[in-house]
PDB file of C-alpha atoms in Angstrom:
ATOM      1  CA  UNK A   1     -68.782-127.061  19.582  1.00 74.00           C
ATOM      2  CA  UNK A   2     -72.378-126.853  20.739  1.00 80.00           C
ATOM      3  CA  UNK A   3     -73.670-123.236  21.274  1.00 70.00           C
ATOM      4  CA  UNK A   4     -75.625-122.717  24.482  1.00 74.00           C
ATOM      5  CA  UNK A   5     -74.613-126.151  25.658  1.00 71.00           C
ATOM      6  CA  UNK A   6     -76.200-125.748  29.169  1.00 80.00           C
ATOM      7  CA  UNK A   7     -79.517-124.577  27.883  1.00 77.00           C
ATOM      8  CA  UNK A   8     -79.497-127.239  25.200  1.00 79.00           C
ATOM      9  CA  UNK A   9     -78.842-129.974  27.712  1.00 83.00           C
ATOM     10  CA  UNK A  10     -81.540-128.757  29.960  1.00 78.00           C
ATOM     11  CA  UNK A  11     -84.008-128.884  26.959  1.00 81.00           C
ATOM     12  CA  UNK A  12     -83.048-132.425  26.226  1.00 83.00           C
ATOM     13  CA  UNK A  13     -83.453-133.517  29.880  1.00 87.00           C
ATOM     14  CA  UNK A  14     -86.611-131.483  30.164  1.00 80.00           C
ATOM     15  CA  UNK A  15     -85.172-129.633  33.190  1.00 79.00           C
ATOM     16  CA  UNK A  16     -86.391-126.137  34.076  1.00 73.00           C
ATOM     17  CA  UNK A  17     -83.514-123.609  34.309  1.00 66.00           C
ATOM     18  CA  UNK A  18     -82.718-122.362  37.775  1.00 63.00           C
ATOM     19  CA  UNK A  19     -82.241-118.889  36.343  1.00 61.00           C
ATOM     20  CA  UNK A  20     -85.432-116.852  36.018  1.00 52.00           C
ATOM     21  CA  UNK A  21     -84.566-115.370  32.636  1.00 53.00           C
ATOM     22  CA  UNK A  22     -83.277-117.129  29.515  1.00 56.00           C
ATOM     23  CA  UNK A  23     -80.049-115.759  28.161  1.00 63.00           C
ATOM     24  CA  UNK A  24     -80.824-116.344  24.554  1.00 61.00           C
ATOM     25  CA  UNK A  25     -83.239-114.103  22.574  1.00 60.00           C
ATOM     26  CA  UNK A  26     -84.899-116.879  20.631  1.00 72.00           C
ATOM     27  CA  UNK A  27     -85.910-120.427  21.855  1.00 76.00           C
ATOM     28  CA  UNK A  28     -85.442-121.759  18.278  1.00 77.00           C
ATOM     29  CA  UNK A  29     -81.701-121.230  18.735  1.00 79.00           C
ATOM     30  CA  UNK A  30     -81.646-123.457  21.678  1.00 81.00           C
ATOM     31  CA  UNK A  31     -83.717-126.084  19.932  1.00 83.00           C
ATOM     32  CA  UNK A  32     -81.158-126.208  17.098  1.00 84.00           C
ATOM     33  CA  UNK A  33     -78.334-126.648  19.660  1.00 85.00           C
ATOM     34  CA  UNK A  34     -80.330-129.295  21.448  1.00 88.00           C
ATOM     35  CA  UNK A  35     -80.723-131.277  18.189  1.00 90.00           C
ATOM     36  CA  UNK A  36     -77.067-131.080  17.508  1.00 90.00           C
ATOM     37  CA  UNK A  37     -76.101-132.043  21.116  1.00 90.00           C
ATOM     38  CA  UNK A  38     -78.555-134.977  21.059  1.00 92.00           C
ATOM     39  CA  UNK A  39     -76.980-136.277  17.772  1.00 91.00           C
ATOM     40  CA  UNK A  40     -73.429-136.072  19.172  1.00 92.00           C
ATOM     41  CA  UNK A  41     -74.647-137.870  22.258  1.00 93.00           C
ATOM     42  CA  UNK A  42     -76.264-140.570  20.042  1.00 95.00           C
ATOM     43  CA  UNK A  43     -72.825-140.957  18.188  1.00 94.00           C
ATOM     44  CA  UNK A  44     -71.121-141.804  21.401  1.00 94.00           C
ATOM     45  CA  UNK A  45     -73.962-143.942  22.819  1.00 95.00           C
ATOM     46  CA  UNK A  46     -74.159-146.407  19.943  1.00 95.00           C
ATOM     47  CA  UNK A  47     -70.462-147.444  20.341  1.00 95.00           C
ATOM     48  CA  UNK A  48     -71.115-148.484  23.963  1.00 95.00           C
ATOM     49  CA  UNK A  49     -71.921-152.111  24.818  1.00 94.00           C
ATOM     50  CA  UNK A  50     -75.629-151.364  25.461  1.00 94.00           C
ATOM     51  CA  UNK A  51     -75.884-149.129  22.286  1.00 94.00           C
ATOM     52  CA  UNK A  52     -74.172-151.774  20.098  1.00 96.00           C
ATOM     53  CA  UNK A  53     -76.585-154.432  21.377  1.00 95.00           C
ATOM     54  CA  UNK A  54     -79.609-152.250  20.489  1.00 95.00           C
ATOM     55  CA  UNK A  55     -78.235-151.598  16.986  1.00 96.00           C
ATOM     56  CA  UNK A  56     -77.624-155.339  16.567  1.00 95.00           C
ATOM     57  CA  UNK A  57     -81.366-155.876  17.129  1.00 95.00           C
ATOM     58  CA  UNK A  58     -82.213-153.283  14.490  1.00 95.00           C
ATOM     59  CA  UNK A  59     -79.653-154.650  11.991  1.00 95.00           C
ATOM     60  CA  UNK A  60     -81.052-158.279  12.318  1.00 94.00           C
ATOM     61  CA  UNK A  61     -84.529-156.923  11.858  1.00 94.00           C
ATOM     62  CA  UNK A  62     -83.368-155.058   8.704  1.00 93.00           C
ATOM     63  CA  UNK A  63     -84.631-151.839  10.194  1.00 93.00           C
ATOM     64  CA  UNK A  64     -82.372-149.688   8.067  1.00 93.00           C
ATOM     65  CA  UNK A  65     -83.183-151.602   4.853  1.00 93.00           C
ATOM     66  CA  UNK A  66     -81.132-153.909   2.516  1.00 94.00           C
ATOM     67  CA  UNK A  67     -78.339-153.409   0.091  1.00 93.00           C
ATOM     68  CA  UNK A  68     -79.635-152.527  -3.420  1.00 93.00           C
ATOM     69  CA  UNK A  69     -76.852-154.447  -5.039  1.00 92.00           C
ATOM     70  CA  UNK A  70     -78.150-157.616  -6.531  1.00 91.00           C
ATOM     71  CA  UNK A  71     -75.189-159.850  -5.694  1.00 89.00           C
ATOM     72  CA  UNK A  72     -75.310-158.873  -1.971  1.00 89.00           C
ATOM     73  CA  UNK A  73     -78.524-161.056  -1.750  1.00 88.00           C
ATOM     74  CA  UNK A  74     -80.572-158.668   0.352  1.00 90.00           C
ATOM     75  CA  UNK A  75     -77.773-158.083   2.880  1.00 93.00           C
ATOM     76  CA  UNK A  76     -78.988-155.707   5.707  1.00 94.00           C
ATOM     77  CA  UNK A  77     -77.232-152.264   5.765  1.00 95.00           C
ATOM     78  CA  UNK A  78     -76.245-150.127   8.662  1.00 95.00           C
ATOM     79  CA  UNK A  79     -75.984-146.315   8.978  1.00 95.00           C
ATOM     80  CA  UNK A  80     -72.550-144.840   8.573  1.00 95.00           C
ATOM     81  CA  UNK A  81     -71.128-141.254   8.491  1.00 94.00           C
ATOM     82  CA  UNK A  82     -68.234-140.159   6.283  1.00 93.00           C
ATOM     83  CA  UNK A  83     -67.195-137.653   8.928  1.00 92.00           C
ATOM     84  CA  UNK A  84     -67.267-137.243  12.653  1.00 91.00           C
ATOM     85  CA  UNK A  85     -67.748-133.464  12.275  1.00 92.00           C
ATOM     86  CA  UNK A  86     -71.374-132.300  12.063  1.00 91.00           C
ATOM     87  CA  UNK A  87     -72.739-130.263   9.204  1.00 90.00           C
ATOM     88  CA  UNK A  88     -70.609-131.877   6.398  1.00 93.00           C
ATOM     89  CA  UNK A  89     -72.669-134.764   4.963  1.00 93.00           C
ATOM     90  CA  UNK A  90     -75.848-136.588   5.606  1.00 94.00           C
ATOM     91  CA  UNK A  91     -75.943-140.212   6.814  1.00 95.00           C
ATOM     92  CA  UNK A  92     -75.130-143.002   4.343  1.00 95.00           C
ATOM     93  CA  UNK A  93     -75.854-146.745   4.465  1.00 96.00           C
ATOM     94  CA  UNK A  94     -72.980-149.274   4.735  1.00 96.00           C
ATOM     95  CA  UNK A  95     -73.223-152.785   3.268  1.00 93.00           C
ATOM     96  CA  UNK A  96     -70.858-155.332   5.054  1.00 92.00           C
ATOM     97  CA  UNK A  97     -71.084-157.589   1.985  1.00 90.00           C
ATOM     98  CA  UNK A  98     -69.802-155.347  -0.791  1.00 88.00           C
ATOM     99  CA  UNK A  99     -68.140-152.843   1.617  1.00 89.00           C
ATOM    100  CA  UNK A 100     -69.759-149.870  -0.154  1.00 91.00           C
ATOM    101  CA  UNK A 101     -71.842-146.913   0.858  1.00 93.00           C
ATOM    102  CA  UNK A 102     -75.293-146.019  -0.588  1.00 94.00           C
ATOM    103  CA  UNK A 103     -77.607-143.044  -0.235  1.00 93.00           C
ATOM    104  CA  UNK A 104     -80.658-143.982   1.894  1.00 92.00           C
ATOM    105  CA  UNK A 105     -83.762-144.450  -0.345  1.00 89.00           C
ATOM    106  CA  UNK A 106     -86.082-143.165   2.437  1.00 84.00           C
ATOM    107  CA  UNK A 107     -86.442-139.330   2.508  1.00 84.00           C
ATOM    108  CA  UNK A 108     -86.479-139.388   6.286  1.00 83.00           C
ATOM    109  CA  UNK A 109     -82.773-140.101   6.397  1.00 85.00           C
ATOM    110  CA  UNK A 110     -81.935-137.300   3.936  1.00 89.00           C
ATOM    111  CA  UNK A 111     -81.777-134.664   6.659  1.00 89.00           C
ATOM    112  CA  UNK A 112     -79.977-136.800   9.250  1.00 92.00           C
ATOM    113  CA  UNK A 113     -76.379-135.701   9.803  1.00 93.00           C
ATOM    114  CA  UNK A 114     -73.872-138.436   9.167  1.00 94.00           C
ATOM    115  CA  UNK A 115     -71.835-137.301  12.286  1.00 94.00           C
ATOM    116  CA  UNK A 116     -74.780-138.490  14.437  1.00 94.00           C
ATOM    117  CA  UNK A 117     -73.656-142.074  13.614  1.00 95.00           C
ATOM    118  CA  UNK A 118     -69.916-141.369  12.905  1.00 93.00           C
ATOM    119  CA  UNK A 119     -67.260-143.207  11.068  1.00 94.00           C
ATOM    120  CA  UNK A 120     -66.439-145.696  13.829  1.00 94.00           C
ATOM    121  CA  UNK A 121     -69.741-147.271  14.606  1.00 95.00           C
ATOM    122  CA  UNK A 122     -70.433-149.793  11.734  1.00 94.00           C
ATOM    123  CA  UNK A 123     -66.887-151.205  11.731  1.00 94.00           C
ATOM    124  CA  UNK A 124     -66.782-151.544  15.520  1.00 95.00           C
ATOM    125  CA  UNK A 125     -70.097-153.304  15.389  1.00 95.00           C
ATOM    126  CA  UNK A 126     -68.949-155.976  12.984  1.00 94.00           C
ATOM    127  CA  UNK A 127     -65.714-156.416  14.994  1.00 93.00           C
ATOM    128  CA  UNK A 128     -67.651-156.980  18.245  1.00 93.00           C
ATOM    129  CA  UNK A 129     -70.270-159.118  16.488  1.00 93.00           C
ATOM    130  CA  UNK A 130     -68.489-160.966  13.586  1.00 90.00           C
ATOM    131  CA  UNK A 131     -71.298-163.586  13.362  1.00 90.00           C
ATOM    132  CA  UNK A 132     -73.414-160.913  11.795  1.00 90.00           C
ATOM    133  CA  UNK A 133     -71.350-161.021   8.615  1.00 87.00           C
ATOM    134  CA  UNK A 134     -72.715-163.240   5.844  1.00 76.00           C
ATOM    135  CA  UNK A 135     -70.594-166.193   4.790  1.00 74.00           C
ATOM    136  CA  UNK A 136     -71.777-166.148   1.226  1.00 65.00           C
ATOM    137  CA  UNK A 137     -68.991-165.648  -1.334  1.00 66.00           C
ATOM    138  CA  UNK A 138     -68.758-162.228  -2.922  1.00 71.00           C
ATOM    139  CA  UNK A 139     -69.733-162.308  -6.540  1.00 78.00           C
ATOM    140  CA  UNK A 140     -68.921-159.570  -9.131  1.00 81.00           C
ATOM    141  CA  UNK A 141     -70.854-158.957 -12.290  1.00 81.00           C
ATOM    142  CA  UNK A 142     -68.991-159.654 -15.470  1.00 82.00           C
ATOM    143  CA  UNK A 143     -70.130-157.912 -18.571  1.00 82.00           C
ATOM    144  CA  UNK A 144     -70.283-159.982 -21.698  1.00 85.00           C
ATOM    145  CA  UNK A 145     -71.023-159.501 -25.429  1.00 84.00           C
ATOM    146  CA  UNK A 146     -72.302-162.514 -27.342  1.00 90.00           C
ATOM    147  CA  UNK A 147     -71.080-164.697 -24.415  1.00 86.00           C
ATOM    148  CA  UNK A 148     -67.486-163.363 -24.275  1.00 84.00           C
ATOM    149  CA  UNK A 149     -66.119-161.343 -21.371  1.00 82.00           C
ATOM    150  CA  UNK A 150     -65.478-157.663 -22.014  1.00 78.00           C
ATOM    151  CA  UNK A 151     -61.806-156.983 -21.584  1.00 75.00           C
ATOM    152  CA  UNK A 152     -60.858-154.483 -18.879  1.00 70.00           C
ATOM    153  CA  UNK A 153     -58.750-152.743 -21.493  1.00 68.00           C
ATOM    154  CA  UNK A 154     -61.757-152.095 -23.619  1.00 66.00           C
ATOM    155  CA  UNK A 155     -63.089-148.577 -23.651  1.00 64.00           C
ATOM    156  CA  UNK A 156     -66.509-150.004 -22.508  1.00 61.00           C
ATOM    157  CA  UNK A 157     -64.988-152.541 -20.201  1.00 59.00           C
ATOM    158  CA  UNK A 158     -65.351-152.725 -16.351  1.00 60.00           C
ATOM    159  CA  UNK A 159     -63.300-150.172 -14.460  1.00 58.00           C
ATOM    160  CA  UNK A 160     -61.680-150.712 -11.002  1.00 56.00           C
ATOM    161  CA  UNK A 161     -63.562-153.994 -10.649  1.00 61.00           C
ATOM    162  CA  UNK A 162     -60.769-155.408  -8.441  1.00 54.00           C
ATOM    163  CA  UNK A 163     -61.810-152.948  -5.641  1.00 58.00           C
ATOM    164  CA  UNK A 164     -64.694-155.239  -4.726  1.00 61.00           C
ATOM    165  CA  UNK A 165     -62.457-158.283  -4.363  1.00 62.00           C
ATOM    166  CA  UNK A 166     -61.894-159.775  -0.895  1.00 64.00           C
ATOM    167  CA  UNK A 167     -58.602-161.467   0.107  1.00 61.00           C
ATOM    168  CA  UNK A 168     -60.005-164.963  -0.371  1.00 58.00           C
ATOM    169  CA  UNK A 169     -61.413-164.050  -3.691  1.00 53.00           C
ATOM    170  CA  UNK A 170     -58.073-162.572  -4.808  1.00 51.00           C
ATOM    171  CA  UNK A 171     -56.301-165.768  -3.832  1.00 60.00           C
ATOM    172  CA  UNK A 172     -58.671-167.862  -5.950  1.00 59.00           C
ATOM    173  CA  UNK A 173     -58.447-165.512  -8.891  1.00 59.00           C
ATOM    174  CA  UNK A 174     -54.592-165.620  -8.769  1.00 61.00           C
ATOM    175  CA  UNK A 175     -54.529-169.409  -8.466  1.00 68.00           C
ATOM    176  CA  UNK A 176     -56.885-169.896 -11.347  1.00 66.00           C
ATOM    177  CA  UNK A 177     -54.991-167.507 -13.489  1.00 60.00           C
ATOM    178  CA  UNK A 178     -51.688-169.132 -12.751  1.00 65.00           C
ATOM    179  CA  UNK A 179     -53.087-172.533 -13.549  1.00 69.00           C
ATOM    180  CA  UNK A 180     -54.612-171.335 -16.848  1.00 66.00           C
ATOM    181  CA  UNK A 181     -51.227-169.812 -17.768  1.00 64.00           C
ATOM    182  CA  UNK A 182     -49.318-172.931 -16.701  1.00 64.00           C
ATOM    183  CA  UNK A 183     -50.158-174.882 -19.810  1.00 54.00           C
ATOM    184  CA  UNK A 184     -48.825-172.161 -22.007  1.00 49.00           C
ATOM    185  CA  UNK A 185     -45.237-171.939 -20.713  1.00 49.00           C
ATOM    186  CA  UNK A 186     -42.741-171.253 -23.477  1.00 48.00           C
ATOM    187  CA  UNK A 187     -45.395-169.781 -25.772  1.00 49.00           C
ATOM    188  CA  UNK A 188     -44.183-166.198 -26.377  1.00 49.00           C
ATOM    189  CA  UNK A 189     -46.446-165.278 -29.230  1.00 49.00           C
ATOM    190  CA  UNK A 190     -49.145-163.845 -26.895  1.00 46.00           C
ATOM    191  CA  UNK A 191     -52.037-165.803 -28.474  1.00 45.00           C
ATOM    192  CA  UNK A 192     -53.306-167.138 -25.074  1.00 44.00           C
ATOM    193  CA  UNK A 193     -53.228-163.595 -23.634  1.00 45.00           C
ATOM    194  CA  UNK A 194     -55.185-162.271 -26.580  1.00 44.00           C
ATOM    195  CA  UNK A 195     -58.092-164.727 -25.918  1.00 41.00           C
ATOM    196  CA  UNK A 196     -58.341-163.750 -22.288  1.00 44.00           C
ATOM    197  CA  UNK A 197     -57.576-160.025 -22.354  1.00 45.00           C
ATOM    198  CA  UNK A 198     -59.185-159.063 -25.687  1.00 49.00           C
ATOM    199  CA  UNK A 199     -57.579-157.090 -28.531  1.00 48.00           C
ATOM    200  CA  UNK A 200     -54.233-155.622 -27.695  1.00 48.00           C
ATOM    201  CA  UNK A 201     -53.668-157.922 -24.736  1.00 45.00           C
ATOM    202  CA  UNK A 202     -51.024-159.988 -26.474  1.00 45.00           C
ATOM    203  CA  UNK A 203     -48.400-157.297 -26.837  1.00 46.00           C
ATOM    204  CA  UNK A 204     -46.339-158.789 -24.112  1.00 46.00           C
ATOM    205  CA  UNK A 205     -45.487-162.474 -23.590  1.00 47.00           C
ATOM    206  CA  UNK A 206     -47.283-164.815 -21.247  1.00 45.00           C
ATOM    207  CA  UNK A 207     -44.897-164.443 -18.332  1.00 45.00           C
ATOM    208  CA  UNK A 208     -45.034-160.636 -18.234  1.00 46.00           C
ATOM    209  CA  UNK A 209     -48.788-160.832 -18.535  1.00 47.00           C
ATOM    210  CA  UNK A 210     -49.017-163.088 -15.543  1.00 45.00           C
ATOM    211  CA  UNK A 211     -46.868-160.676 -13.497  1.00 46.00           C
ATOM    212  CA  UNK A 212     -49.078-157.755 -14.453  1.00 46.00           C
ATOM    213  CA  UNK A 213     -52.221-159.559 -13.548  1.00 46.00           C
ATOM    214  CA  UNK A 214     -50.715-160.710 -10.261  1.00 42.00           C
ATOM    215  CA  UNK A 215     -49.833-157.093  -9.454  1.00 44.00           C
ATOM    216  CA  UNK A 216     -53.263-155.976 -10.396  1.00 42.00           C
ATOM    217  CA  UNK A 217     -54.917-158.567  -7.985  1.00 41.00           C
ATOM    218  CA  UNK A 218     -52.315-157.974  -5.258  1.00 43.00           C
TER     219      UNK A 218
END
């Protein structure tokens, strides 16, 4: 995978080659290979026990910045790659609160290969150190017009909002929805559904609406 591996390793270790002549015509080629090799070594080092501990210290000091999302309440982010193969994408920042990826705001990260951190590192880190995760409940912004929630069925409504829901949040949403629908048993005119879902939401009766919403949250 790494061209001129031996020469690149010697450059990283600052070891003089035993051979009198260099086999490559241009030193810059070795420098590029050394950069690639160093990045791949870094990918493997940060998932070792010592490497994880060093990254924990950086995470706690917010060395890599904070999540730009308002509801994450300045949660620290951690570098993450979308691929383990070098040369595909630059590094992204993973937020453990909203479980989303963001482009680093600092330009110094824009040329860092995502493979130098890899896809495993951030998730292994939080498995080994679960205390790093914030216990604050995940909140999701709800768009409103004149105080009324915008229906998901509306053309301007929220899309795929349920993707940000955690299991605990889903359970609370389902329970609250079932309780709100419980008082309307036997009412098949769809009036309650209309008030919650917006125009066009009352085409089906309350029971089928509950089933659809349960599937959507499930």
